[in-house]
Coordinates of C-alpha atoms in Angstrom, one line a residue:
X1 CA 104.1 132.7 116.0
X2 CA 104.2 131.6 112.2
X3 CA 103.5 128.1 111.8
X4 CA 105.7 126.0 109.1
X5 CA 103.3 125.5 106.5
X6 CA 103.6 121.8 104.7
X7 CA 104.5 121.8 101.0
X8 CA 101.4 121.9 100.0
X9 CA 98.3 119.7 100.0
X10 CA 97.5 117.7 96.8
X11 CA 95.5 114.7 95.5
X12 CA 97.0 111.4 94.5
X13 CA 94.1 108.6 93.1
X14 CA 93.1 105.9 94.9
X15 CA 91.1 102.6 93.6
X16 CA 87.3 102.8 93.1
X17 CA 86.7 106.9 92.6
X18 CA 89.2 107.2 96.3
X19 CA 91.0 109.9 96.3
X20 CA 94.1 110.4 98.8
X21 CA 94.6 113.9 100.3
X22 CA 98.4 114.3 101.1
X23 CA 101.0 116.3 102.4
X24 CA 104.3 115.3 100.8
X25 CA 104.6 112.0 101.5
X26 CA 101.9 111.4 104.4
X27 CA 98.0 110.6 103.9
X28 CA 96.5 113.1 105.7
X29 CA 92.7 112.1 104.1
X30 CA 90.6 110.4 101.9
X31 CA 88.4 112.5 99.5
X32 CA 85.6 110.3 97.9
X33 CA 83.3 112.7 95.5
X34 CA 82.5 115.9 97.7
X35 CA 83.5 114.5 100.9
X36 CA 86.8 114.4 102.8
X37 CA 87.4 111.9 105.6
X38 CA 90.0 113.1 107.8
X39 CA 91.1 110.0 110.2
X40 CA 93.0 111.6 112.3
X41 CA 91.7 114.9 113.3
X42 CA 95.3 116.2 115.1
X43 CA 96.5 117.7 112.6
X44 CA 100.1 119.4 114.0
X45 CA 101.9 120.5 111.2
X46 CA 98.7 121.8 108.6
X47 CA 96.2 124.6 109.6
X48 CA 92.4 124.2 109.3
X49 CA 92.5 127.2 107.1
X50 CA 94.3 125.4 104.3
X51 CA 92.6 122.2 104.7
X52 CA 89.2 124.1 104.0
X53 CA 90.9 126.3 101.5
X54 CA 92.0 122.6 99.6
X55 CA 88.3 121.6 100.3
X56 CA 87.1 124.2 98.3
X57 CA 89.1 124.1 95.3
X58 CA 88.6 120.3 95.3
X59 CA 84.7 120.1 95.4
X60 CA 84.4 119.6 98.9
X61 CA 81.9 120.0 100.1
X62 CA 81.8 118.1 103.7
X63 CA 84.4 117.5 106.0
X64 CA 84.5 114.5 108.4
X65 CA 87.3 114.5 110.8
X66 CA 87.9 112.2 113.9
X67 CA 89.5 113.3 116.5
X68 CA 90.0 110.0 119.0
X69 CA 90.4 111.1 122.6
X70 CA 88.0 114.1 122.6
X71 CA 84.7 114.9 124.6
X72 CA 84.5 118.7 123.1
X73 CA 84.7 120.2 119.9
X74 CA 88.4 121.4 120.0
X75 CA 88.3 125.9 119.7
X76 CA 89.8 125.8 116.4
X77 CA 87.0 123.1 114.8
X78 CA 84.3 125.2 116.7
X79 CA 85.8 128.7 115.1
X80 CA 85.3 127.7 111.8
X81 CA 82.0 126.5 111.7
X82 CA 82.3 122.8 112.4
X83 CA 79.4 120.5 114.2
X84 CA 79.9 117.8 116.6
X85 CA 78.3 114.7 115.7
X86 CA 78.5 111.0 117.2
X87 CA 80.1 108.7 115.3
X88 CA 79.0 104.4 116.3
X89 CA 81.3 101.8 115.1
X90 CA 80.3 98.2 114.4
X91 CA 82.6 95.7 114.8
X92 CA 82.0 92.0 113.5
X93 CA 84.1 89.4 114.9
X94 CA 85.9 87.3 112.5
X95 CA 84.5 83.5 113.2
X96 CA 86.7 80.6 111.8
X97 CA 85.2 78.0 110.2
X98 CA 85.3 75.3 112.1
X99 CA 84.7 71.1 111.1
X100 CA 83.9 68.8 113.3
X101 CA 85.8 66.5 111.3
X102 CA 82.5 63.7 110.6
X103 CA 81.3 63.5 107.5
X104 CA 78.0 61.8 106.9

C-alpha cells in the first residue's frame, strides 16, 4: 500500500534561533540548532523515513518525539533505531496576587 506522501517538509523561522518544521500549512516540529522536537509523535500522513531523511539535510542531529498515550516504543520508532526515554513535566501553578486590602 503506497502511502500519500505530504508536499514536502520544509523550514519556516521562528523567534530566538526556532525553527518550525512543516508540512504545507501544519507545524509538525520545532527544530532549535541540531535538535528536532516533534510534539506529537502520531504522525499519519508523513513517514519516519522522510522525517529522518529532513533531519539529515537540516543538521539534525537528535530527534525528540512525544508520543502521549504510549507505554512501548511503537515498531516503527524501534525499527529505526530510536530509544525510549522518560520524559517529567513540571508544572507551576499560577498564584494571583492577592491584597489584603490594609495598608500600614
Amino acid at each position: 500500500m503506497k502511502r500519500k506522501m505530504p508536499e514536502g517538509l520544509f523550514l519556516k523561522n521562528g523567534n530566538g534561533g526556532t525553527e518550525y518544521v512543516m508540512a504545507g500549512e501544519m507545524v509538525i516540529g520545532i527544530k532549535r540548532q541540531g535538535l528536532l522536537f516533534l510534539p506529537d509523535g502520531n504522525l499519519p500522513d508523513i513517514g519516519l523515513e522522510d522525517i529522518l531523511r529532513f533531519a539529515a539535510a537540516n543538521g539534525i542531529v537528535r530527534i525528540l518525539a512525544d508520543i502521549p498515550g504510549r507505554e512501548e516504543l511503537p515498531e516503527q520508532y524501534g525499527r529505526l533505531g530510536f530509544r525510549r526515554t522518560y520524559l517529567y513535566r513540571c508544572y507551576q501553578k499560577n498564584q494571583e496576587e492577592k491584597s489584603s486590602g490594609k495598608e500600614g
